Steps between C-alpha positions, in 0.01 A plus 500: 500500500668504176796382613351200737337375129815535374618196697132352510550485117868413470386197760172346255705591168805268651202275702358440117827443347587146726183391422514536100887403519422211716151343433663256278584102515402299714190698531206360248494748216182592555589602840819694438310715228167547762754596765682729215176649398353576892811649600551775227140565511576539885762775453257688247206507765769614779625779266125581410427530894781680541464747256104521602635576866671770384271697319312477811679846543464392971866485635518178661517475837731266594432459932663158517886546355733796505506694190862542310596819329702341226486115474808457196775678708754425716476144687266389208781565258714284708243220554443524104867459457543238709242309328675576172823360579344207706267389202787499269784348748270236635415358118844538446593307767217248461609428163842484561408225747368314219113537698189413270364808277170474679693642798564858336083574589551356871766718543358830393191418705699462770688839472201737397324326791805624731464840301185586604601394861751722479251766362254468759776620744568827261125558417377421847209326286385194679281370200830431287670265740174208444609443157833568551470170740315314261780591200819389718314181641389413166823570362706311766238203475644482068813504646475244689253322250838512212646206710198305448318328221263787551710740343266476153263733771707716610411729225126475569562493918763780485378677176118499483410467876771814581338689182147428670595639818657804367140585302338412842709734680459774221136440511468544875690859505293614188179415653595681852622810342165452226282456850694819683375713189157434554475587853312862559 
């Protein structure tokens, strides 16, 4: 289980940062600081159910996905890697093309979306590939938004939206394995 929170927390912790980093302009101040505000308190609760789950002391029982011995090995090295040099070379690139600054969020959406595709093919973990989905969609749509004179939203479409469904998908895996623990 330990490990599976691992990524559960890595997930809200990196869901949490693209809202704070990105719940800026255009957004009403009021509503970048409310969307600040609910989405660290979101992480806290997930760690506190998290952390409640596991004192449960129950191994959870996991009948719908194939457990992995060791989830930061191997192929997840590889897919990490990838990311790496993909984050960094795509930016690079971006800038070099002389592409709006608001792209850099649409693009690293884009490629942790494709990361956790990628993942879901090494974990065998269903549940990961739903956000990933919603990360490279909302990633591509900035992308495609740059061009536009909607590019002022990218931050908040690409950014805030991709940080909300990271927490969603973070919450959804906490409360399963949270659930599993309580079953006799």
């Amino acid at each position: 289980m330990l490990q599976r929170m691992s990524g559960v927390f890595i997930g809200a912790f990196f869901g949490t940062v693209f809202v704070v980093a990105n719940a800026h302009d255009p957004l009403n101040r009021a509503v970048g600081i409310a969307l600040r505000v609910l989405a660290v308190l979101t992480f806290a609760g997930l760690l506190a159910l998290a952390l409640r789950a596991g004192r449960r002391g129950r191994p959870v029982v996991d009948d719908s996905e194939v457990p992995q011995a060791d989830w930061f090995r191997g192929k997840f090295a590889f897919v990490v890697g990838a990311e790496a040099v993909l984050l960094v070379g795509g930016n690079l690139a971006l800038r070099a093309a002389g592409a709006p600054e608001q792209t850099a969020v649409a693009w690293i959406a884009l490629i942790v979306g494709l990361h956790f595709v990628a993942l879901m093919a090494v974990w065998k973990r269903r549940s990961i590939v739903v956000p990933g989905a919603a990360l490279t969609a909302l990633g591509a749509t900035g992308l495609g938004m740059a061009a536009t004179s909607a590019v002022v939203w990218v931050p908040f479409v690409s950014g805030v939206l991709s940080g909300v469904a990271l927490l969603g998908g973070c919450a959804y895996a906490i409360t399963h394995t949270y659930r599993a623990t309580a079953r006799p």
